[in-house]
Amino acid sequence: GAVVSQHPSRVICKSGTSVKIECRSLDFQATTMFWYRQFPKQSLMLMATSNEGSKATYEQGVEKDKFLINHASLTLSTLTVTSAHPEDSSFYICSARDRQGVNEKLFFGSGTQLSVL
Amino acid sequence: DAKTTQPNSMESNEEEPVHLPCNHSTISGTDYIHWYRQLPSQGPEYVIHGLTSNVNNRMASLAIAEDRKSSTLILHRATLRDAAVYYCILKSSSGNTGKLIFGQGTTLQVKP
């Protein structure tokens, strides 16, 4: 099946620094990728939809200047958490759709655990 | 997006079948029923999806009620590796952006 690689799997950073998370579709082209965040014992919350070659679409309440998304190629989307603070500590997960269609499934990365000190 | 309702948690014994229910009374005619599961500390993985007819694949079966207001994910023989959070999600085929909106899901515990 299709594989989505997410890197790094875990990152610890100091407050005020920026962190970049990469999401790659390894064996298919992903025109659309999605970014989620998940707090402990909670469900996934959709942050934004990343479209190749265009601006990302952010969900209500998600700061676009805080969470920068770049989808410069059909196999790579990046999420940059700018000026990270402890409240940004969370599990970040990306996903990608592998073809157009009404019932296509999503493939998910293995997630990035971000801890901001 | 139409809402789904699932029990918070369920328990099963290893090697026994598991039936995970999902209610979606406000489902529309263009909504597909998708199931994903999330193992601890991992991203979700696709399990199965359907529209009206029951579906089978190597992972599970999906039984859809005739009125489509509920569905059941069936794991025929639970193993310890099936312990996960199972999400039932409705995905519209109209104006489809492809995104999935996750509810709280059902946490399945499998006892040896």
XYZ file of N, CA, C and O in Angstrom, chain B residues 12-98:
348
model
N -12.756 -6.922 24.461
C -12.934 -8.185 23.758
C -11.876 -9.160 24.253
O -10.826 -8.752 24.750
N -12.191 -10.430 24.089
C -11.193 -11.459 24.368
C -10.485 -11.826 23.076
O -11.072 -11.805 21.987
N -9.232 -12.168 23.236
C -8.445 -12.563 22.073
C -9.091 -13.749 21.370
O -9.667 -14.629 22.014
N -9.015 -13.753 20.045
C -9.518 -14.825 19.196
C -11.044 -14.832 19.070
O -11.583 -15.704 18.388
N -11.721 -13.900 19.702
C -13.170 -13.823 19.556
C -13.547 -12.696 18.604
O -12.791 -11.755 18.419
N -14.748 -12.776 18.011
C -15.182 -11.690 17.125
C -15.534 -10.435 17.928
O -15.936 -10.511 19.085
N -15.366 -9.308 17.274
C -15.691 -8.015 17.880
C -16.611 -7.240 16.942
O -16.341 -7.164 15.742
N -17.668 -6.691 17.512
C -18.598 -5.883 16.729
C -18.571 -4.456 17.269
O -19.017 -4.206 18.401
N -18.074 -3.543 16.487
C -17.965 -2.143 16.900
C -19.078 -1.345 16.234
O -19.088 -1.171 15.014
N -20.020 -0.825 17.028
C -21.156 -0.119 16.426
C -20.875 1.359 16.167
O -20.023 1.965 16.816
N -21.627 1.913 15.231
C -21.551 3.337 14.928
C -22.941 3.809 14.493
O -23.544 3.206 13.604
N -23.430 4.852 15.132
C -24.706 5.446 14.737
C -24.468 6.713 13.957
O -23.641 7.547 14.337
N -25.181 6.847 12.858
C -25.069 8.052 12.024
C -26.451 8.350 11.457
O -26.684 8.224 10.251
N -27.344 8.758 12.339
C -28.754 8.926 11.969
C -28.985 10.072 10.984
O -30.018 10.117 10.324
N -28.037 11.007 10.898
C -28.219 12.152 9.989
C -27.443 11.981 8.689
O -27.231 12.949 7.955
N -27.069 10.767 8.384
C -26.295 10.506 7.174
C -27.077 10.919 5.937
O -28.301 10.764 5.876
N -26.385 11.474 4.957
C -27.051 11.857 3.715
C -26.739 10.825 2.640
O -25.869 9.978 2.798
N -27.471 10.920 1.544
C -27.323 9.929 0.489
C -25.953 9.913 -0.165
O -25.563 8.909 -0.771
N -25.206 10.994 -0.021
C -23.888 11.064 -0.666
C -22.748 10.759 0.294
O -21.583 10.868 -0.079
N -23.069 10.386 1.518
C -22.029 10.107 2.522
C -21.570 8.662 2.459
O -22.388 7.734 2.532
N -20.265 8.487 2.357
C -19.662 7.171 2.508
C -19.310 6.963 3.987
O -18.999 7.913 4.698
N -19.334 5.718 4.425
C -18.976 5.369 5.800
C -17.555 4.808 5.784
O -17.292 3.785 5.157
N -16.661 5.513 6.456
C -15.257 5.094 6.518
C -14.915 4.679 7.937
O -15.376 5.291 8.906
N -14.033 3.696 8.060
C -13.479 3.308 9.350
C -11.954 3.368 9.276
O -11.344 2.847 8.342
N -11.393 4.006 10.276
C -9.945 4.048 10.456
C -9.651 3.597 11.879
O -10.513 3.649 12.759
N -8.429 3.160 12.103
C -8.033 2.843 13.468
C -6.661 3.437 13.737
O -5.861 3.651 12.825
N -6.420 3.707 15.012
C -5.155 4.308 15.415
C -4.560 3.490 16.554
O -5.123 3.440 17.657
N -3.439 2.861 16.251
C -2.707 2.141 17.287
C -1.944 3.152 18.135
O -1.674 4.278 17.691
N -1.582 2.778 19.346
C -0.897 3.721 20.238
C 0.350 4.324 19.611
O 1.164 3.627 19.008
N 0.446 5.644 19.737
C 1.619 6.401 19.268
C 1.862 6.283 17.766
O 3.005 6.413 17.309
N 0.824 6.035 17.004
C 0.955 5.963 15.556
C -0.109 6.808 14.880
O -1.064 7.246 15.519
N 0.073 7.043 13.585
C -0.977 7.700 12.828
C -2.078 6.705 12.507
O -1.882 5.500 12.575
N -3.269 7.202 12.182
C -4.367 6.289 11.846
C -4.075 5.481 10.593
O -3.236 5.868 9.769
N -4.767 4.360 10.464
C -4.685 3.577 9.237
C -6.090 3.225 8.776
O -7.004 3.021 9.582
N -6.233 3.177 7.463
C -7.516 2.841 6.851
C -7.899 1.404 7.165
O -7.059 0.506 7.169
N -9.171 1.199 7.461
C -9.652 -0.163 7.693
C -10.588 -0.599 6.573
O -10.343 -1.603 5.895
N -11.656 0.160 6.358
C -12.656 -0.250 5.389
C -13.598 0.912 5.129
O -13.654 1.863 5.924
N -14.316 0.881 4.021
C -15.360 1.873 3.805
C -16.462 1.274 2.936
O -16.239 0.278 2.226
N -17.642 1.902 2.993
C -18.752 1.420 2.184
C -19.813 2.500 2.022
O -19.778 3.530 2.691
N -20.762 2.213 1.149
C -21.835 3.165 0.888
C -23.182 2.584 1.306
O -23.867 3.129 2.157
N -23.557 1.461 0.695
C -24.846 0.850 1.036
C -24.710 -0.638 1.324
O -25.297 -1.154 2.270
N -23.915 -1.314 0.521
C -23.796 -2.765 0.691
C -22.725 -3.114 1.713
O -21.800 -2.344 1.951
N -22.869 -4.289 2.300
C -21.844 -4.783 3.220
C -20.542 -5.004 2.460
O -20.543 -5.312 1.263
N -19.445 -4.813 3.150
C -18.133 -4.888 2.528
C -17.229 -5.802 3.349
O -17.321 -5.824 4.582
N -16.378 -6.519 2.656
C -15.385 -7.362 3.329
C -14.008 -7.081 2.752
O -13.860 -6.873 1.546
N -13.014 -7.067 3.614
C -11.631 -7.069 3.138
C -10.808 -7.906 4.109
O -11.359 -8.527 5.025
N -9.501 -7.900 3.907
C -8.680 -8.800 4.716
C -8.609 -8.372 6.174
O -8.263 -9.159 7.044
N -8.933 -7.105 6.437
C -8.842 -6.634 7.814
C -10.138 -6.839 8.580
O -10.115 -7.144 9.791
N -11.265 -6.583 7.914
C -12.530 -6.539 8.635
C -13.700 -6.648 7.678
O -13.524 -6.703 6.462
N -14.884 -6.643 8.264
C -16.125 -6.552 7.494
C -16.903 -5.342 7.981
O -16.791 -4.957 9.152
N -17.667 -4.773 7.083
C -18.510 -3.632 7.416
C -19.943 -3.983 7.080
O -20.259 -4.286 5.922
N -20.777 -3.974 8.125
C -22.195 -4.247 7.940
C -22.939 -2.924 8.041
O -22.824 -2.222 9.056
N -23.704 -2.589 7.012
C -24.423 -1.319 6.956
C -25.917 -1.591 7.029
O -26.438 -2.410 6.276
N -26.582 -0.917 7.944
C -28.021 -1.092 8.094
C -28.743 -0.669 6.828
O -28.261 0.167 6.066
N -29.911 -1.252 6.641
C -30.665 -0.977 5.413
C -31.008 0.504 5.276
O -30.981 1.061 4.177
N -31.310 1.162 6.394
C -31.623 2.595 6.341
C -30.370 3.462 6.418
O -30.462 4.694 6.401
N -29.228 2.831 6.521
C -27.913 3.483 6.561
C -27.716 4.374 7.784
O -26.752 5.134 7.844
N -28.573 4.266 8.769
C -28.422 5.120 9.937
C -27.480 4.528 10.971
O -27.198 5.155 12.009
N -26.988 3.363 10.713
C -25.995 2.771 11.597
C -25.154 1.776 10.807
O -25.554 1.327 9.722
N -24.002 1.455 11.371
C -23.141 0.458 10.754
C -22.344 -0.230 11.849
O -22.267 0.262 12.991
N -21.769 -1.366 11.498
C -20.989 -2.140 12.467
C -19.708 -2.625 11.808
O -19.754 -3.230 10.726
N -18.612 -2.338 12.459
C -17.327 -2.877 12.013
C -17.117 -4.205 12.717
O -17.243 -4.293 13.940
N -16.807 -5.224 11.952
C -16.646 -6.556 12.517
C -15.208 -7.036 12.326
O -14.714 -7.114 11.194
N -14.566 -7.310 13.449
C -13.262 -7.977 13.418
C -13.547 -9.439 13.733
O -14.061 -9.750 14.807
N -13.218 -10.311 12.827
C -13.690 -11.699 12.960
C -12.978 -12.470 14.059
O -13.581 -13.317 14.707
N -11.701 -12.187 14.244
C -10.949 -12.818 15.321
C -9.983 -11.799 15.886
O -8.953 -11.523 15.290
N -10.322 -11.242 17.006
C -9.489 -10.175 17.576
C -8.148 -10.724 18.038
O -8.062 -11.814 18.620
N -7.113 -9.956 17.755
C -5.789 -10.274 18.281
C -5.338 -9.102 19.149
O -5.942 -8.020 19.126
N -4.283 -9.323 19.898
C -3.781 -8.258 20.764
C -3.373 -7.039 19.948
O -3.445 -5.901 20.421
N -2.958 -7.263 18.702
C -2.539 -6.153 17.841
C -3.710 -5.316 17.334
O -3.514 -4.277 16.725
N -4.928 -5.804 17.587
C -6.105 -5.024 17.180
C -6.510 -4.000 18.232
O -7.463 -3.237 18.018
N -5.830 -3.982 19.352
C -6.125 -2.977 20.387
C -5.767 -1.601 19.839
O -4.611 -1.326 19.514
N -6.792 -0.759 19.718
C -6.594 0.540 19.075
C -7.836 1.394 19.297
O -8.829 0.927 19.867
N -7.788 2.627 18.830
C -8.975 3.471 18.788
C -9.547 3.370 17.383
O -8.833 3.579 16.399
N -10.814 3.023 17.291
C -11.480 2.834 16.008
C -12.410 4.016 15.746
O -13.263 4.340 16.573
N -12.226 4.636 14.600
C -12.998 5.817 14.236
C -13.943 5.515 13.082
O -13.523 4.992 12.047
N -15.187 5.860 13.276
C -16.207 5.765 12.228
C -16.431 7.180 11.710
O -16.751 8.084 12.488
N -16.261 7.388 10.409
C -16.286 8.741 9.851
C -17.147 8.765 8.599
O -17.037 7.867 7.752
N -17.981 9.772 8.496
C -18.763 9.958 7.265
C -18.023 10.919 6.348
O -17.548 11.960 6.784
N -17.943 10.547 5.096
C -17.210 11.345 4.123
C -18.111 11.595 2.916
O -18.507 10.668 2.224
N -18.416 12.860 2.694
C -19.339 13.196 1.618
C -18.652 13.113 0.264
O -17.471 13.441 0.124
N -19.416 12.688 -0.714
C -18.876 12.640 -2.068
C -19.181 13.920 -2.835
O -18.702 14.103 -3.943
N -19.966 14.813 -2.240
C -20.280 16.073 -2.917
C -19.435 17.182 -2.322
O -19.273 17.260 -1.105
N -18.880 18.043 -3.185
C -17.998 19.097 -2.699
C -16.854 18.526 -1.911
O -16.404 19.082 -0.920
N -16.371 17.408 -2.366
C -15.419 16.647 -1.555
C -14.022 17.243 -1.591
O -13.416 17.369 -2.649
N -13.507 17.609 -0.433
C -12.130 18.076 -0.344
C -11.198 16.939 0.039
O -9.987 17.105 0.025
N -11.750 15.815 0.408
C -10.953 14.677 0.799
C -10.631 14.628 2.277
O -10.107 13.635 2.763
